[in-house]
């Protein structure tokens, strides 16, 4: 699907605040409410808009300790990769998991309350997953940029 300038503006507005009404969006885009509604539905049908979510403040929900955990598997077989991926997606502390190239096989973004909670997670959950050869944890000191919005 080719996005025109209006689609791009609409997507930028929705990424900034998805709670805007179609009426509010129509004023900003100089379109009718119906036209905005139809564009949104088309973007949803085409899979450009994948889902709508609420972004939570990690500090207010006691999940402000952010860890990037690098995982190396013992072997790179399809079976080991598939098994690990099926297991890791079930861990609620893991917000993101990326299969990467380089020295490690996966990078996980983990959010927990504090170092003690991370240790508990490592001991009781992460290290019990099959086929992990080694882990390397990096702890966030400060957040410089955090966005979910794409520039189109």
PDB file of C-alpha atoms in Angstrom, residues 11-147:
ATOM      1  CA  UNK A  11      -0.431   7.917  11.308  1.00  0.00           C
ATOM      2  CA  UNK A  12       1.817  10.472  13.015  1.00  0.00           C
ATOM      3  CA  UNK A  13      -1.185  11.875  14.910  1.00  0.00           C
ATOM      4  CA  UNK A  14      -2.362   8.405  15.931  1.00  0.00           C
ATOM      5  CA  UNK A  15       1.117   7.402  17.100  1.00  0.00           C
ATOM      6  CA  UNK A  16       1.242  10.503  19.265  1.00  0.00           C
ATOM      7  CA  UNK A  17      -2.244  10.062  20.764  1.00  0.00           C
ATOM      8  CA  UNK A  18      -4.534   7.248  19.694  1.00  0.00           C
ATOM      9  CA  UNK A  19      -7.334   8.547  21.913  1.00  0.00           C
ATOM     10  CA  UNK A  20      -8.037  11.473  19.587  1.00  0.00           C
ATOM     11  CA  UNK A  21     -11.530  11.245  18.156  1.00  0.00           C
ATOM     12  CA  UNK A  22     -12.114  11.103  14.424  1.00  0.00           C
ATOM     13  CA  UNK A  23     -13.644  14.585  14.792  1.00  0.00           C
ATOM     14  CA  UNK A  24     -10.426  15.949  16.357  1.00  0.00           C
ATOM     15  CA  UNK A  25      -8.342  14.225  13.686  1.00  0.00           C
ATOM     16  CA  UNK A  26     -10.565  15.550  10.907  1.00  0.00           C
ATOM     17  CA  UNK A  27      -9.980  19.134  12.064  1.00  0.00           C
ATOM     18  CA  UNK A  28      -6.198  18.640  12.117  1.00  0.00           C
ATOM     19  CA  UNK A  29      -6.197  16.974   8.695  1.00  0.00           C
ATOM     20  CA  UNK A  30      -8.810  19.238   7.098  1.00  0.00           C
ATOM     21  CA  UNK A  31     -10.915  16.202   6.130  1.00  0.00           C
ATOM     22  CA  UNK A  32     -14.426  15.041   6.913  1.00  0.00           C
ATOM     23  CA  UNK A  33     -14.991  12.730   9.872  1.00  0.00           C
ATOM     24  CA  UNK A  34     -16.100  10.010   7.441  1.00  0.00           C
ATOM     25  CA  UNK A  35     -12.928  10.367   5.364  1.00  0.00           C
ATOM     26  CA  UNK A  36     -10.742  10.034   8.473  1.00  0.00           C
ATOM     27  CA  UNK A  37     -12.737   7.021   9.660  1.00  0.00           C
ATOM     28  CA  UNK A  38     -12.405   5.330   6.254  1.00  0.00           C
ATOM     29  CA  UNK A  39      -8.651   6.010   6.121  1.00  0.00           C
ATOM     30  CA  UNK A  40      -8.161   4.505   9.597  1.00  0.00           C
ATOM     31  CA  UNK A  41     -10.180   1.412   8.659  1.00  0.00           C
ATOM     32  CA  UNK A  42      -8.152   1.018   5.448  1.00  0.00           C
ATOM     33  CA  UNK A  43      -4.861   1.328   7.389  1.00  0.00           C
ATOM     34  CA  UNK A  44      -6.109  -1.323   9.819  1.00  0.00           C
ATOM     35  CA  UNK A  45      -7.233  -3.681   7.019  1.00  0.00           C
ATOM     36  CA  UNK A  46      -3.900  -3.309   5.236  1.00  0.00           C
ATOM     37  CA  UNK A  47      -2.031  -4.138   8.454  1.00  0.00           C
ATOM     38  CA  UNK A  48      -0.280  -0.756   8.613  1.00  0.00           C
ATOM     39  CA  UNK A  49      -1.969  -0.213  11.976  1.00  0.00           C
ATOM     40  CA  UNK A  50      -1.231  -3.454  13.756  1.00  0.00           C
ATOM     41  CA  UNK A  51      -2.797  -2.831  17.157  1.00  0.00           C
ATOM     42  CA  UNK A  52      -3.675  -0.203  19.746  1.00  0.00           C
ATOM     43  CA  UNK A  53      -2.012  -0.297  23.166  1.00  0.00           C
ATOM     44  CA  UNK A  54      -1.654   1.678  26.377  1.00  0.00           C
ATOM     45  CA  UNK A  55       1.945   2.509  27.299  1.00  0.00           C
ATOM     46  CA  UNK A  56       2.515   2.180  31.029  1.00  0.00           C
ATOM     47  CA  UNK A  57       4.898   4.133  33.238  1.00  0.00           C
ATOM     48  CA  UNK A  58       7.375   1.463  34.446  1.00  0.00           C
ATOM     49  CA  UNK A  59       8.197   3.393  37.619  1.00  0.00           C
ATOM     50  CA  UNK A  60       4.564   3.600  38.722  1.00  0.00           C
ATOM     51  CA  UNK A  61       4.084  -0.173  38.356  1.00  0.00           C
ATOM     52  CA  UNK A  62       7.368  -1.215  40.030  1.00  0.00           C
ATOM     53  CA  UNK A  63       9.060  -2.380  36.809  1.00  0.00           C
ATOM     54  CA  UNK A  64      11.737   0.321  36.534  1.00  0.00           C
ATOM     55  CA  UNK A  65      14.785  -1.994  36.654  1.00  0.00           C
ATOM     56  CA  UNK A  66      15.602  -2.578  32.971  1.00  0.00           C
ATOM     57  CA  UNK A  67      18.027  -5.297  31.919  1.00  0.00           C
ATOM     58  CA  UNK A  68      19.320  -6.238  28.487  1.00  0.00           C
ATOM     59  CA  UNK A  69      20.270  -9.892  28.692  1.00  0.00           C
ATOM     60  CA  UNK A  70      22.409 -11.393  25.933  1.00  0.00           C
ATOM     61  CA  UNK A  71      21.845 -15.113  25.458  1.00  0.00           C
ATOM     62  CA  UNK A  72      24.100 -17.630  23.747  1.00  0.00           C
ATOM     63  CA  UNK A  73      22.658 -21.061  23.004  1.00  0.00           C
ATOM     64  CA  UNK A  74      24.769 -24.211  23.220  1.00  0.00           C
ATOM     65  CA  UNK A  75      24.086 -24.999  19.545  1.00  0.00           C
ATOM     66  CA  UNK A  76      22.482 -23.246  16.597  1.00  0.00           C
ATOM     67  CA  UNK A  77      20.174 -26.006  15.466  1.00  0.00           C
ATOM     68  CA  UNK A  78      16.647 -25.217  14.332  1.00  0.00           C
ATOM     69  CA  UNK A  79      15.302 -27.382  17.141  1.00  0.00           C
ATOM     70  CA  UNK A  80      17.238 -25.480  19.840  1.00  0.00           C
ATOM     71  CA  UNK A  81      16.247 -22.090  18.413  1.00  0.00           C
ATOM     72  CA  UNK A  82      12.590 -23.054  18.164  1.00  0.00           C
ATOM     73  CA  UNK A  83      12.499 -24.548  21.647  1.00  0.00           C
ATOM     74  CA  UNK A  84      14.136 -21.487  23.198  1.00  0.00           C
ATOM     75  CA  UNK A  85      11.802 -19.085  21.379  1.00  0.00           C
ATOM     76  CA  UNK A  86       8.689 -21.009  22.430  1.00  0.00           C
ATOM     77  CA  UNK A  87       9.831 -20.930  26.050  1.00  0.00           C
ATOM     78  CA  UNK A  88      11.051 -17.318  26.253  1.00  0.00           C
ATOM     79  CA  UNK A  89       7.822 -15.783  24.899  1.00  0.00           C
ATOM     80  CA  UNK A  90       6.018 -17.215  27.940  1.00  0.00           C
ATOM     81  CA  UNK A  91       8.147 -15.231  30.424  1.00  0.00           C
ATOM     82  CA  UNK A  92       6.147 -12.178  31.509  1.00  0.00           C
ATOM     83  CA  UNK A  93       9.260 -10.278  32.594  1.00  0.00           C
ATOM     84  CA  UNK A  94      10.615 -10.366  29.027  1.00  0.00           C
ATOM     85  CA  UNK A  95       9.170  -7.425  27.090  1.00  0.00           C
ATOM     86  CA  UNK A  96      11.194  -7.921  23.923  1.00  0.00           C
ATOM     87  CA  UNK A  97      13.277 -10.729  22.458  1.00  0.00           C
ATOM     88  CA  UNK A  98      15.428 -10.346  19.361  1.00  0.00           C
ATOM     89  CA  UNK A  99      17.271 -13.062  17.447  1.00  0.00           C
ATOM     90  CA  UNK A 100      20.531 -11.321  16.512  1.00  0.00           C
ATOM     91  CA  UNK A 101      23.830 -11.866  14.747  1.00  0.00           C
ATOM     92  CA  UNK A 102      27.198 -11.482  16.424  1.00  0.00           C
ATOM     93  CA  UNK A 103      28.615 -12.900  19.636  1.00  0.00           C
ATOM     94  CA  UNK A 104      25.189 -13.718  21.069  1.00  0.00           C
ATOM     95  CA  UNK A 105      22.098 -15.382  19.663  1.00  0.00           C
ATOM     96  CA  UNK A 106      19.377 -13.371  21.422  1.00  0.00           C
ATOM     97  CA  UNK A 107      18.958 -10.077  23.249  1.00  0.00           C
ATOM     98  CA  UNK A 108      16.138  -9.832  25.773  1.00  0.00           C
ATOM     99  CA  UNK A 109      14.703  -6.664  27.280  1.00  0.00           C
ATOM    100  CA  UNK A 110      13.594  -7.503  30.795  1.00  0.00           C
ATOM    101  CA  UNK A 111      11.757  -5.214  33.236  1.00  0.00           C
ATOM    102  CA  UNK A 112      11.475  -6.087  36.926  1.00  0.00           C
ATOM    103  CA  UNK A 113      11.258  -4.243  40.252  1.00  0.00           C
ATOM    104  CA  UNK A 114      14.915  -4.326  41.296  1.00  0.00           C
ATOM    105  CA  UNK A 115      18.161  -6.320  41.312  1.00  0.00           C
ATOM    106  CA  UNK A 116      16.747  -8.838  43.767  1.00  0.00           C
ATOM    107  CA  UNK A 117      13.769  -9.469  41.472  1.00  0.00           C
ATOM    108  CA  UNK A 118      16.140  -9.871  38.523  1.00  0.00           C
ATOM    109  CA  UNK A 119      18.232 -12.402  40.422  1.00  0.00           C
ATOM    110  CA  UNK A 120      15.063 -14.337  41.271  1.00  0.00           C
ATOM    111  CA  UNK A 121      14.006 -14.230  37.609  1.00  0.00           C
ATOM    112  CA  UNK A 122      17.428 -15.482  36.479  1.00  0.00           C
ATOM    113  CA  UNK A 123      17.590 -18.314  39.002  1.00  0.00           C
ATOM    114  CA  UNK A 124      14.004 -19.563  38.817  1.00  0.00           C
ATOM    115  CA  UNK A 125      13.001 -18.838  35.233  1.00  0.00           C
ATOM    116  CA  UNK A 126      15.591 -17.805  32.667  1.00  0.00           C
ATOM    117  CA  UNK A 127      18.353 -20.274  33.499  1.00  0.00           C
ATOM    118  CA  UNK A 128      15.838 -23.119  33.555  1.00  0.00           C
ATOM    119  CA  UNK A 129      15.166 -22.693  29.827  1.00  0.00           C
ATOM    120  CA  UNK A 130      16.626 -25.413  27.644  1.00  0.00           C
ATOM    121  CA  UNK A 131      19.738 -24.995  25.495  1.00  0.00           C
ATOM    122  CA  UNK A 132      21.151 -21.802  27.082  1.00  0.00           C
ATOM    123  CA  UNK A 133      24.939 -21.873  26.996  1.00  0.00           C
ATOM    124  CA  UNK A 134      25.637 -18.483  28.594  1.00  0.00           C
ATOM    125  CA  UNK A 135      24.080 -15.162  29.551  1.00  0.00           C
ATOM    126  CA  UNK A 136      25.455 -11.652  29.848  1.00  0.00           C
ATOM    127  CA  UNK A 137      23.405  -8.949  31.585  1.00  0.00           C
ATOM    128  CA  UNK A 138      23.640  -5.202  31.035  1.00  0.00           C
ATOM    129  CA  UNK A 139      21.695  -2.867  33.308  1.00  0.00           C
ATOM    130  CA  UNK A 140      20.112   0.396  32.191  1.00  0.00           C
ATOM    131  CA  UNK A 141      21.578   3.444  33.935  1.00  0.00           C
ATOM    132  CA  UNK A 142      19.318   6.004  32.304  1.00  0.00           C
ATOM    133  CA  UNK A 143      16.911   6.270  29.416  1.00  0.00           C
ATOM    134  CA  UNK A 144      17.978   8.688  26.685  1.00  0.00           C
ATOM    135  CA  UNK A 145      15.225   7.937  24.159  1.00  0.00           C
ATOM    136  CA  UNK A 146      12.195   5.702  24.239  1.00  0.00           C
ATOM    137  CA  UNK A 147       9.586   5.925  21.520  1.00  0.00           C
TER     138      UNK A 147
END
